Coordinates of C-alpha atoms and ligand atoms in Angstrom, one line a residue:
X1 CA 141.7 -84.3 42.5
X2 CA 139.4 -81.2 42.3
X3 CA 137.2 -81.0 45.9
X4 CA 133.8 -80.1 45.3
X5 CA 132.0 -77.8 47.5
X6 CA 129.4 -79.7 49.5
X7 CA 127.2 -75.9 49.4
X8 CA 127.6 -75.7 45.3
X9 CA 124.3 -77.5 44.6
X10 CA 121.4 -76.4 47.4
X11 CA 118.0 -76.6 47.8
X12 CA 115.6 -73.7 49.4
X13 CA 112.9 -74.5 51.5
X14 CA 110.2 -72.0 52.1
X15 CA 108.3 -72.1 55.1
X16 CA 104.5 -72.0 55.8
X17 CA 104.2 -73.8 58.7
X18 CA 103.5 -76.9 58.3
X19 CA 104.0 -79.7 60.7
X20 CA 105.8 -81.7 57.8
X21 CA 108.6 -78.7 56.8
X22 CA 111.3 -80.6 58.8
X23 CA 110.6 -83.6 56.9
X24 CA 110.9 -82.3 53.5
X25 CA 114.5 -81.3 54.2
X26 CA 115.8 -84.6 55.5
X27 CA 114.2 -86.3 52.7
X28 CA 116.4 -83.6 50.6
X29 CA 119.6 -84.3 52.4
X30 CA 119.2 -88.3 52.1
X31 CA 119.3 -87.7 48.4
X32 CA 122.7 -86.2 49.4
X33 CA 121.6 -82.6 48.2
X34 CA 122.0 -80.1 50.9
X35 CA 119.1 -78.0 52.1
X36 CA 118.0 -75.2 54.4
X37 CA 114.8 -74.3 55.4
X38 CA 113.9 -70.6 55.6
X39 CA 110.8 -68.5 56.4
X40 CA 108.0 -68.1 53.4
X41 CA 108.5 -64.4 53.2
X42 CA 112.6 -64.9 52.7
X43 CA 113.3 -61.6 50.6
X44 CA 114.2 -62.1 46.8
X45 CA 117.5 -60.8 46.9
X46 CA 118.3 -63.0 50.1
X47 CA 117.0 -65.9 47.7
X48 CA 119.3 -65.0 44.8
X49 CA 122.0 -65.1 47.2
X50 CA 121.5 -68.1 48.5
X51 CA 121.3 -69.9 44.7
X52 CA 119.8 -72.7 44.9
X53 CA 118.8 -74.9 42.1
X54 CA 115.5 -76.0 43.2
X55 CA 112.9 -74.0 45.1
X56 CA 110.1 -76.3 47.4
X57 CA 107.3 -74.3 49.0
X58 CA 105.9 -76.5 52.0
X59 CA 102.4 -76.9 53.2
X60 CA 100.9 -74.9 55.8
X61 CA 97.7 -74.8 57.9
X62 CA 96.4 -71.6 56.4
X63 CA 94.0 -70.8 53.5
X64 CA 95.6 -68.9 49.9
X65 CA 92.7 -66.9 49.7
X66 CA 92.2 -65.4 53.5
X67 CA 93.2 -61.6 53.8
X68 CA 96.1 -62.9 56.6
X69 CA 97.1 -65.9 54.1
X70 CA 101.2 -66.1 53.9
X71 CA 102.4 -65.6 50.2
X72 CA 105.7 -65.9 48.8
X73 CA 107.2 -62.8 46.7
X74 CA 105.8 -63.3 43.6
X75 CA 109.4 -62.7 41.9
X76 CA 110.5 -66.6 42.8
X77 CA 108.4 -67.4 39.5
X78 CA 110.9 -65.2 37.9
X79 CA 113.9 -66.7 38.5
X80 CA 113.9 -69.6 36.2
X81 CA 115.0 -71.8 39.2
X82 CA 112.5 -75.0 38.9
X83 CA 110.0 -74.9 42.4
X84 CA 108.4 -77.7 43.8
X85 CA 105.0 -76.9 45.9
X86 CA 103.7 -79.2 48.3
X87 CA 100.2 -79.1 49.7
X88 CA 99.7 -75.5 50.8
X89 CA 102.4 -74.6 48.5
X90 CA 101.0 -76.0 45.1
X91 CA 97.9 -73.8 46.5
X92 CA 99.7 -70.7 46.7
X93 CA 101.5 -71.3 43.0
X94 CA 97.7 -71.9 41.5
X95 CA 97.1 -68.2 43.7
X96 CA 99.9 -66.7 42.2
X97 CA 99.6 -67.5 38.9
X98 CA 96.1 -66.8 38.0
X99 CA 94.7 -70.0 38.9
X100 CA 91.5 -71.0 41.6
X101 CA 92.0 -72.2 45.0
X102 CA 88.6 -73.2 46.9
X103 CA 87.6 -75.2 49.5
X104 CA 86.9 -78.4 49.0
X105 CA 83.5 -79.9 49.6
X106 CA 85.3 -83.5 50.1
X107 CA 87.9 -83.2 51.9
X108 CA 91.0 -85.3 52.3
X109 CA 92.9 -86.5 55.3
X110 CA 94.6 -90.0 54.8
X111 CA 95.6 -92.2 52.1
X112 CA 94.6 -91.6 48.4
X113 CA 95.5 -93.2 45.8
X114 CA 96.7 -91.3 42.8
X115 CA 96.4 -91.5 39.3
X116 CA 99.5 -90.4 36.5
X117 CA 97.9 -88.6 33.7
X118 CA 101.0 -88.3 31.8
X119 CA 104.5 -88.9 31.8
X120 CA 105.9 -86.6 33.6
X121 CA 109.6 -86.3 34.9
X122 CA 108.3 -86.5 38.3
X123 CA 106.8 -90.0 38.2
X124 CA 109.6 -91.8 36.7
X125 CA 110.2 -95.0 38.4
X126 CA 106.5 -94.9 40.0
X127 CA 103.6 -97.7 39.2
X128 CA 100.5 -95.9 39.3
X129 CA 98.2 -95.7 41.1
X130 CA 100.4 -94.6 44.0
X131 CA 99.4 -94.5 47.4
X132 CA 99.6 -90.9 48.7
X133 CA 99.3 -89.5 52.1
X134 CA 96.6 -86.1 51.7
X135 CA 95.9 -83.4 54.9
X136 CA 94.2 -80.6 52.9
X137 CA 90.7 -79.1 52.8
X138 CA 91.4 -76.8 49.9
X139 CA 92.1 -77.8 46.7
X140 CA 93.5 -76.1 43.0
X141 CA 90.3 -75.8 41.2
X142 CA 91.3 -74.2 38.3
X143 CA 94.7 -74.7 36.6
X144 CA 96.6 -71.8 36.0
X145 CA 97.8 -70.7 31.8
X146 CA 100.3 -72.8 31.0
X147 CA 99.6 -75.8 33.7
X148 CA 98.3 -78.7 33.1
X149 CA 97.1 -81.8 35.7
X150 CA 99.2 -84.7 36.2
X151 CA 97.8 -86.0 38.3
X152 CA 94.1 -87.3 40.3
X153 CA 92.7 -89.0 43.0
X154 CA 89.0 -89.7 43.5
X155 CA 88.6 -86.4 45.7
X156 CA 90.9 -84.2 43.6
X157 CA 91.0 -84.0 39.6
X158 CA 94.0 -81.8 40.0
X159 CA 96.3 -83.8 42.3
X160 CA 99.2 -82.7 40.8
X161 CA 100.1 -80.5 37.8
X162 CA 103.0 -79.2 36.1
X163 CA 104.5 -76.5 34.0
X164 CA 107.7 -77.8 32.6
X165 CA 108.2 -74.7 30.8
X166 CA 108.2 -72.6 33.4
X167 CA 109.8 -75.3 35.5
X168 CA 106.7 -75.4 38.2
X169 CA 105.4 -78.5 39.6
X170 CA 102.6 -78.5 42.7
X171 CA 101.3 -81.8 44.9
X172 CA 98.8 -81.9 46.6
X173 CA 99.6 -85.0 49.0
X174 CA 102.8 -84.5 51.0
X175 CA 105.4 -87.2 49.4
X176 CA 108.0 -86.3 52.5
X177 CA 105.8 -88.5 54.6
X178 CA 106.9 -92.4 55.0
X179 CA 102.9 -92.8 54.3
X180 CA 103.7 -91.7 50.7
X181 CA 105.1 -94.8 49.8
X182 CA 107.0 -93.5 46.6
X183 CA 107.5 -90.0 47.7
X184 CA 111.1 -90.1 48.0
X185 CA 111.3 -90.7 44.6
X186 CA 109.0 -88.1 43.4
X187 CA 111.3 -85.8 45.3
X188 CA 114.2 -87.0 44.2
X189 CA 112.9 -86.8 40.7
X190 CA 112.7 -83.1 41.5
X191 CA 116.2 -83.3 43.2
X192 CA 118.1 -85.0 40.6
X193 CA 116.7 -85.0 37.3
X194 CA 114.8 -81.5 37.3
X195 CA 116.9 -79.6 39.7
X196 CA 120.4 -81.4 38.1
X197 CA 121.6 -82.1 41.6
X198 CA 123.7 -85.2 41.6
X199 CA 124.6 -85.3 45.7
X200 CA 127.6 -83.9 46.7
X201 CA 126.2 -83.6 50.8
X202 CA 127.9 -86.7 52.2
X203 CA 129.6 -86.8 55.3
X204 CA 132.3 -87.7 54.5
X205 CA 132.5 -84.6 52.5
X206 CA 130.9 -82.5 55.2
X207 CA 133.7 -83.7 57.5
X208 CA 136.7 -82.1 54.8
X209 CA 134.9 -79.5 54.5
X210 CA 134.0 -78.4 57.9
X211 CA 137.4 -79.3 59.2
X212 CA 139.2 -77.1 57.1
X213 CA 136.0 -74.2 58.6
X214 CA 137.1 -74.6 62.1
X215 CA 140.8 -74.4 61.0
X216 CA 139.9 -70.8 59.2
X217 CA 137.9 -69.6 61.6
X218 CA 140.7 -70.7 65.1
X219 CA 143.7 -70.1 63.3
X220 CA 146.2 -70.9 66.2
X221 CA 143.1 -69.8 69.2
X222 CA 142.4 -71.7 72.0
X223 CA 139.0 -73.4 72.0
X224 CA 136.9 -74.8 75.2
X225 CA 134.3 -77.4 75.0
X226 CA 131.8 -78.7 77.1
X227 CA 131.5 -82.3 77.5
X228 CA 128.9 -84.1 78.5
X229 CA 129.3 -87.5 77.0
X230 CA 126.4 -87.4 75.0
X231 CA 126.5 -87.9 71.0
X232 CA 126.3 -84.1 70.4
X233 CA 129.5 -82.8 72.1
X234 CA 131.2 -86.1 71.5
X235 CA 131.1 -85.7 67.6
X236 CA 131.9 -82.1 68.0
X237 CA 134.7 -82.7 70.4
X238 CA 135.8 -85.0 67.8
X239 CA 135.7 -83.0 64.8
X240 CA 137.2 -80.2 66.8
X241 CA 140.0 -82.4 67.7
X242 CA 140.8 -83.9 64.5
X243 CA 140.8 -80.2 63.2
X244 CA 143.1 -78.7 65.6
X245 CA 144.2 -81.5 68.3
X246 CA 145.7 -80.1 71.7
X247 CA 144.1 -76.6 70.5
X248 CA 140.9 -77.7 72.0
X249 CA 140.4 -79.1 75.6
X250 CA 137.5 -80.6 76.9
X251 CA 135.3 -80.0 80.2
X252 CA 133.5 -82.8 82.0
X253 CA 131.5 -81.8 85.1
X254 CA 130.8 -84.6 87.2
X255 CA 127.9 -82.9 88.7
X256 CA 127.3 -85.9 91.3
X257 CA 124.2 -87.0 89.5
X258 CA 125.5 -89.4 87.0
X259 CA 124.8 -92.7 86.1
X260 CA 127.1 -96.0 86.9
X261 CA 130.4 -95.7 85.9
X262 CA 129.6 -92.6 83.3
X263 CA 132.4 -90.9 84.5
X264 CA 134.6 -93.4 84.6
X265 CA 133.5 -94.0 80.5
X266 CA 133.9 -90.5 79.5
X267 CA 137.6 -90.3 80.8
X268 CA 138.4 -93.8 79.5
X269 CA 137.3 -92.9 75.9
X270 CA 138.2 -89.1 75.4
X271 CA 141.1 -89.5 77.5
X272 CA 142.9 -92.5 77.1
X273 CA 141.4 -93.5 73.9
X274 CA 141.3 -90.5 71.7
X275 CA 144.3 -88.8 73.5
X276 CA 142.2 -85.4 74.1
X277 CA 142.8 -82.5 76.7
X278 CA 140.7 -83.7 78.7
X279 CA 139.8 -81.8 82.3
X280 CA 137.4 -83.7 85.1
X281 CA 136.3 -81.7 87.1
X282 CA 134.7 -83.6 90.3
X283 CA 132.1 -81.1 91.1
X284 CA 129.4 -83.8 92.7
X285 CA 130.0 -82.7 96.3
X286 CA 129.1 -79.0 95.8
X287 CA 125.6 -79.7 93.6
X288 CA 125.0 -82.6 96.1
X289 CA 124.9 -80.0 98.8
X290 CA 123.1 -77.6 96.9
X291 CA 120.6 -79.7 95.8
X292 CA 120.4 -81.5 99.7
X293 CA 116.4 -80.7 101.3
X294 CA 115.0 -79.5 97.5
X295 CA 112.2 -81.4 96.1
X296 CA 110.8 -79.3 93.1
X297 CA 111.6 -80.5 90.4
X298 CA 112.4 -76.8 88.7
X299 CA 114.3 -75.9 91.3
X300 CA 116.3 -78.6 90.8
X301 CA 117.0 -77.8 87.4
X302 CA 117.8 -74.6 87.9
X303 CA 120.5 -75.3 90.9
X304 CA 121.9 -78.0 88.4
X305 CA 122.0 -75.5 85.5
X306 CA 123.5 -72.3 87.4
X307 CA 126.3 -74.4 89.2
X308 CA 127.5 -76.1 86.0
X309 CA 128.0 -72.9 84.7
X310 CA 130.0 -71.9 87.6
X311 CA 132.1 -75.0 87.9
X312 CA 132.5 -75.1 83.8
X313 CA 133.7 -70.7 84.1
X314 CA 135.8 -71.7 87.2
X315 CA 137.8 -74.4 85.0
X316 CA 137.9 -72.7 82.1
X317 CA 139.7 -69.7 84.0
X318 CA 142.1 -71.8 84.7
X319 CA 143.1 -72.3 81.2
X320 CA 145.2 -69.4 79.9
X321 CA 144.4 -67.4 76.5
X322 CA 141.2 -69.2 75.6
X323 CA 139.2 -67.4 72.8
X324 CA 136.5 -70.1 71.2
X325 CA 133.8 -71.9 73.2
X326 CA 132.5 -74.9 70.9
X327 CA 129.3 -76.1 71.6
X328 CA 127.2 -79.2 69.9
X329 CA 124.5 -77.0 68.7
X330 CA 122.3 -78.7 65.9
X331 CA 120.2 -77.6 62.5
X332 CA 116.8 -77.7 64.2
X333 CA 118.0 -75.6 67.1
X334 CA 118.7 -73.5 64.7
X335 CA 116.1 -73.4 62.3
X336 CA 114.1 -70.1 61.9
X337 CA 110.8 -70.6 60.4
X338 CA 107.0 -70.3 61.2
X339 CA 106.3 -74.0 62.4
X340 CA 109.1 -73.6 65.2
X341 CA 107.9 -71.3 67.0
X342 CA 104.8 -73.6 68.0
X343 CA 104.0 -74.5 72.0
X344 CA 106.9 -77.4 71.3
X345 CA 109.4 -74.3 71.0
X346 CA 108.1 -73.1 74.6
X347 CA 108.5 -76.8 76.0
X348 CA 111.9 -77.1 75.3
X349 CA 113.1 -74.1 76.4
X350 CA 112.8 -74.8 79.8
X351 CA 114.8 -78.0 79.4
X352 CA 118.1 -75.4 77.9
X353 CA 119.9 -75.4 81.2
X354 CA 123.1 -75.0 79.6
X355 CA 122.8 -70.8 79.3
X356 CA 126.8 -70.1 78.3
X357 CA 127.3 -68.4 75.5
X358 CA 125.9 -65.3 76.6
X359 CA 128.1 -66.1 80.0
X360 CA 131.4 -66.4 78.6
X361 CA 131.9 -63.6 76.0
X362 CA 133.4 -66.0 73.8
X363 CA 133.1 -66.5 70.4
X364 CA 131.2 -69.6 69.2
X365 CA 132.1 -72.6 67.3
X366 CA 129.3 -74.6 66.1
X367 CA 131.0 -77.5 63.5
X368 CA 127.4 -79.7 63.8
X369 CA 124.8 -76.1 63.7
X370 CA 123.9 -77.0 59.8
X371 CA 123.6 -81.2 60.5
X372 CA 120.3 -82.6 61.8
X373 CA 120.2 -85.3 64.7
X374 CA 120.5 -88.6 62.3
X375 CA 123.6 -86.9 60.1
X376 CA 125.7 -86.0 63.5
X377 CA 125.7 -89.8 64.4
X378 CA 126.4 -90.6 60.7
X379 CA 129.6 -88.1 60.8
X380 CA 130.6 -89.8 64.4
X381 CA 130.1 -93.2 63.1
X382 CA 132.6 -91.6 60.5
X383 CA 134.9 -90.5 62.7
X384 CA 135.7 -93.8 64.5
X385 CA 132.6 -93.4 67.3
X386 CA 131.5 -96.7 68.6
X387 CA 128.3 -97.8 68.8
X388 CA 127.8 -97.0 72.4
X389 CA 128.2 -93.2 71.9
X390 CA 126.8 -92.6 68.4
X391 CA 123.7 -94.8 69.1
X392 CA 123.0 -93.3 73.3
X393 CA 119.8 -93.1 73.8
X394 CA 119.0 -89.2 75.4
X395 CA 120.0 -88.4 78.9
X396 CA 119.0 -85.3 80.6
X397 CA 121.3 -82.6 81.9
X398 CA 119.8 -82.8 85.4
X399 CA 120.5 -86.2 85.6
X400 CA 119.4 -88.4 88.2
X401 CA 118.5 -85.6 90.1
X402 CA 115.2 -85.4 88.0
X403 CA 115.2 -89.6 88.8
X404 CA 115.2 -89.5 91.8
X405 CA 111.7 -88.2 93.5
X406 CA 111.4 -85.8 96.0
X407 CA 115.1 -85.2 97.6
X408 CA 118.3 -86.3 96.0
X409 CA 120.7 -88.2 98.4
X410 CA 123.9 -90.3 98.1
X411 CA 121.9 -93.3 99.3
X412 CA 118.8 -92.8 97.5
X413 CA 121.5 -91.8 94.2
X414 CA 123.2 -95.3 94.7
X415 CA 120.0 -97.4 94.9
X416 CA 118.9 -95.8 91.7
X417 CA 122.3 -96.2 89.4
X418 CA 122.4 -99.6 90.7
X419 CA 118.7 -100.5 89.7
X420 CA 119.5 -98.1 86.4
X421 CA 122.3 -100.0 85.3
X422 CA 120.4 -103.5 85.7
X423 CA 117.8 -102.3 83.7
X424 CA 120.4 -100.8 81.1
X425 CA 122.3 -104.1 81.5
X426 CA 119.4 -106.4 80.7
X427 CA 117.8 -104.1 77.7
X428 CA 121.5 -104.1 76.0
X429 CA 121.5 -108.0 76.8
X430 CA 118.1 -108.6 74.8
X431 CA 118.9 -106.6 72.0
X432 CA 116.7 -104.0 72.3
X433 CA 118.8 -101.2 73.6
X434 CA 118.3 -98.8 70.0
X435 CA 115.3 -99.5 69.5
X436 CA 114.1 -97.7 72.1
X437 CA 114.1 -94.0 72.8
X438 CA 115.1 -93.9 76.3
X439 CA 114.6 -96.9 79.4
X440 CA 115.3 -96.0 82.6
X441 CA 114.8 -96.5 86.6
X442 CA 112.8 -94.1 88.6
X443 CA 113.0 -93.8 92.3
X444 CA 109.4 -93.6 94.0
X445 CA 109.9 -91.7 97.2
X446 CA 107.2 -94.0 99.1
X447 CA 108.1 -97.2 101.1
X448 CA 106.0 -100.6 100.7
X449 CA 106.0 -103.6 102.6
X450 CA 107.0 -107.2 100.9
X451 CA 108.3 -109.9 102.9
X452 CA 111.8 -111.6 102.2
X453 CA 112.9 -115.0 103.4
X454 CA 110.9 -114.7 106.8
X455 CA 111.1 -111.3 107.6
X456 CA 108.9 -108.1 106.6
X457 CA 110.4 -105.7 104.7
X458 CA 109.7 -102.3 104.4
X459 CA 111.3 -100.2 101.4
X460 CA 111.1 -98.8 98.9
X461 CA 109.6 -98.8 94.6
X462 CA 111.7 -98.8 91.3
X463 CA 109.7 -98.0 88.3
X464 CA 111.1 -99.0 85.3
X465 CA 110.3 -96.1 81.8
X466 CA 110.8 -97.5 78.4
X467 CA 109.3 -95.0 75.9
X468 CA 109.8 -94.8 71.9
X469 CA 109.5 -91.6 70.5
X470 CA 110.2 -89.6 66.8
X471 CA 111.1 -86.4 68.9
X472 CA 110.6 -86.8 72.5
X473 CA 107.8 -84.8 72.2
X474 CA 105.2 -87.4 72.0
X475 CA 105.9 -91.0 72.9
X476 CA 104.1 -94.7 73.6
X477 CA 105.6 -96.8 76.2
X478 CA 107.5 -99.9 74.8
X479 CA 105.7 -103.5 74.9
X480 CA 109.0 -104.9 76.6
X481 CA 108.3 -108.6 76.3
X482 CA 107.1 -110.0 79.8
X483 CA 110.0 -112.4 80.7
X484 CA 112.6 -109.9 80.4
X485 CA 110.4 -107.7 82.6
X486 CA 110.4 -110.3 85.3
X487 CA 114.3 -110.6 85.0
X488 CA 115.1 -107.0 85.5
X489 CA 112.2 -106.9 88.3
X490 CA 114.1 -110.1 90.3
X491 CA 117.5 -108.9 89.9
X492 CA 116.7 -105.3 91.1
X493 CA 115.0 -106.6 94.3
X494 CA 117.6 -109.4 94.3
X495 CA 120.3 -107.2 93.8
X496 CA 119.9 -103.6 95.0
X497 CA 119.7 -103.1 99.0
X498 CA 116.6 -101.4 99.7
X499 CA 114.5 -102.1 96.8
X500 CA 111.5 -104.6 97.5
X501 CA 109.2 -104.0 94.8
X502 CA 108.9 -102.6 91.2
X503 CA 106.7 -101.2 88.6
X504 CA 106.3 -100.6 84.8
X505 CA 105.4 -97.3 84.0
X506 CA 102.9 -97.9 80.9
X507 CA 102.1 -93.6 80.3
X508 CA 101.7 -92.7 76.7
X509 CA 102.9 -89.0 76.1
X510 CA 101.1 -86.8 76.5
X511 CA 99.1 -86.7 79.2
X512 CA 102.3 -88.2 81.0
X513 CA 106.3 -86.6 80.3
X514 CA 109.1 -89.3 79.8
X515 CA 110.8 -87.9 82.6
X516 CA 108.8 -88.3 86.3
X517 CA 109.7 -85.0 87.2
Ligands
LIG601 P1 109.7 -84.9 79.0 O1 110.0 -85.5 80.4 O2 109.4 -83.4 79.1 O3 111.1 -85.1 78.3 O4 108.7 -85.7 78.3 C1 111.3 -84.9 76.9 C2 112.8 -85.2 76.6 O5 113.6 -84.2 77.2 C3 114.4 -84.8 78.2 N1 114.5 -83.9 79.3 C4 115.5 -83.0 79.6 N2 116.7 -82.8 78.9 N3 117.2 -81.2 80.6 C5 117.5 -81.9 79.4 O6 118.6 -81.7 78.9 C6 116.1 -81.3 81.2 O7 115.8 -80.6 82.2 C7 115.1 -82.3 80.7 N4 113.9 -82.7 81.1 C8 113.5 -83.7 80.3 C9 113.9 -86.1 78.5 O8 114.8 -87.0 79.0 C10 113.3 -86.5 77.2 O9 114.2 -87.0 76.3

């Protein structure tokens, strides 16, 4: 059987900075097409290169016809490789091609509903009108030679036009948004029937493919791999050890500020069920030591992040001849474009603790660096990962230690895990554990006074977190119904010594983080 290559039919995105570019490629990618996203001012000859068979321009905040406005080289018209432009991007085709962008005296934020006026390849399998989602306060005035409007809305006689000749279309609403309800079929019209991808990305494919990568790239090396039991290095570990078995061993640090048990599951699964190299390294009692009298919060993370490094080099050493260190990294970690480099770029940075690669002199392996978060759990799901890994909700590399308020100690640690896993416990036991972001216990360095049986009691506050979040960088706190509330606040104070009262945390982000500290 002939194996295609998953990277023979592709799709370029071209950056200008909107909010919505990310979108736009995993729409791509769920139509089994693979995609990358680039910069708007990718040079021509890196574009030929590249070869893809369709060509989207994404929105952007700024304005074709301002003296800084971003422009794509005007050779991509040239090509005779069919381009899609959304929003900003069906502006600057109208720009380029001797067309009139203006502003628009009715603007249009929100839903719109759009009109066909004609058939176009586009619309198949639409019912017009269409709802459409709209964010733009210039519009195409004129139609460039050769265009003609497909499309209109009550605010916009040129919603949409086209040039099947020279195999341009333009949108003005964004269809990668779920608001849109029929957008992924206008883009998958563009996909499929215009572009003549018919979806060779799955991941079952990616896996082949990317398997027999890491095997050209090792050879007979030795690689190392950090892991942390999370979904990202557990796929990677993995697809590293299908590809080259007792070739790759894996690091776990227990750095002391775990949850219940986590340990205990990591070894048990990696171990004993998937028969890896596995090395534990019990580290807790140096970072518990290091950590002992600190109580900021950034201090924290940084003792956290500089002695796993030191613990991970130490072990490491101790294996002979390594040359690879693999690490989980992802697509949007990767990403290089305009709307990345936003204040969310800054934020996360400070929550990067790892710091290895430029540590180890190693070279990389990074099987998962083209996948976005939703595919990696598709390719562990894939790979035999059960439901407990694949579908983890996010856990912090600091841990507990960012749990637990003020100063981390073995007692205040235990009361914690314990009121942790009750919550954890009772959220699997309603159902509700993936549907939720992240829930978790806090540990409130005051003391209260409650009264048990006949005595006064003096101790201390859980506060129970359940957020939901796209991103983790905005989230609402989760309307946990009321009696299973009450049954994870009774069995905490019931069942974890030195707990008499606890609290729901009800912050949206922002003003508040998910984390406490
Ligand atoms: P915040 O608290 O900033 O958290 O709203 C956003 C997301 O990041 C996680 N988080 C961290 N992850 N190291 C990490 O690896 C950190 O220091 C860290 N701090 C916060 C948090 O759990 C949430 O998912």
């Amino acid at each position: 059987m002939q194996q295609h290559d998953i990277h023979e039919e592709k799709i370029l995105v071209l950056d200008f900075g909107s909010q919505y570019t990310q979108l736009i490629a995993r729409r791509v990618r769920e139509q089994k097409v693979y995609c990358e996203i680039h910069p708007f001012n990718l040079e021509l000859e890196k574009i030929r290169q590249f070869a893809p068979r369709g060509i989207i321009l994404s929105g952007g905040p700024s304005s074709t016809y301002g003296s800084l406005a971003p422009h794509v080289d005007a050779g991509v018209f040239s090509l005779n490789i069919p381009i899609l432009g959304i929003c900003y991007g069906m502006q600057e085709i109208a720009e380029q091609l001797g067309g009139e962008v203006g502003y628009s005296e009715q603007r249009e934020f929100g839903m719109a509903s759009l009109n066909s006026l004609s058939d176009d390849p586009l619309w198949a399998g639409l019912n017009f009108p269409e709802r459409v989602w709209m964010s733009h306060g210039d519009k195409v005035l004129k139609l460039p030679d050769g265009f003609a409007a497909i499309g209109a809305t009550e605010n916009a006689a040129i919603a949409a036009f086209a040039s099947p000749g020279k195999k341009v279309w333009g949108l003005q609403f964004h269809p990668e948004v779920v608001h849109t309800e029929h957008g992924y079929k206008v883009l998958k019209n563009f996909v499929d029937t215009i572009c003549g991808c018919g979806g060779l990305w799955t991941m079952h494919s990616f896996i082949e493919t990317t398997i027999a990568n890491i095997r050209a790239q090792v050879g007979s090396g030795k690689v190392i791999l950090g892991l942390s039991g999370g979904v990202d290095s557990s796929v990677a570990a993995l697809l590293l050890h299908k590809a080259l078995g007792s070739q790759l061993t894996c690091i776990f640090v227990n750095n002391g500020v775990l949850r219940h048990d986590e340990a205990e599951q990591v070894q048990e699964m990696y171990g004993r069920h998937f028969q890896m190299n596995l090395r534990y390294v019990d580290a807790s009692r140096s970072f518990l030591d290091l950590l002992a009298g600190v109580t900021d919060p950034e201090k924290k993370r940084k003792i956290i992040g500089n002695e796993f490094i030191r613990v991970f080099e130490d072990e490491a050493h101790k294996i002979e001849d390594v040359d690879f260190l693999a690490q989980g990294t992802l697509y949007p970690d990767v990403i290089e474009s305009v709307s990345f480099k936003g204040p969310s770029a800054v934020i996360k940075s400070h929550h990067n603790v790892g710091g290895l690669p430029e540590h180890m002199k190693l070279e990389l392996v990074e099987p998962l660096r083209e996948l976005f978060k939703d595919e990696v759990r598709e390719v562990g799901r894939e790979l035999g990962l059960p439901s407990e890994v694949v579908d983890r909700q996010p856990f912090p590399g600091p841990g507990l230690a960012i749990r637990v308020l003020g100063e981390v100690t073995e007692n205040r640690l235990k009361i914690l895990r314990q009121a942790d896993a009750v919550l954890l416990e009772e959220i699997r036991a309603a159902g509700l554990y993936n549907e939720i972001w992240q829930s978790f216990a806090v540990l409130i360095p005051v003391k209260t006074v409650g009264v048990m049986g006949d005595e006064r009691t003096y101790e201390k506050v859980i506060a129970l977190r359940a957020v939901n979040s796209r991103d983790g960088m905005t989230a609402d706190w989760v309307r946990l119904p009321y009696d299973l509330l009450g049954r994870i606040a009774n069995r905490i104070i019931n069942e974890v010594r030195g707990v008499n009262r606890v609290v729901y945390d009800i912050s949206s982000k922002p003003p508040g983080t998910i984390e406490w500290e």
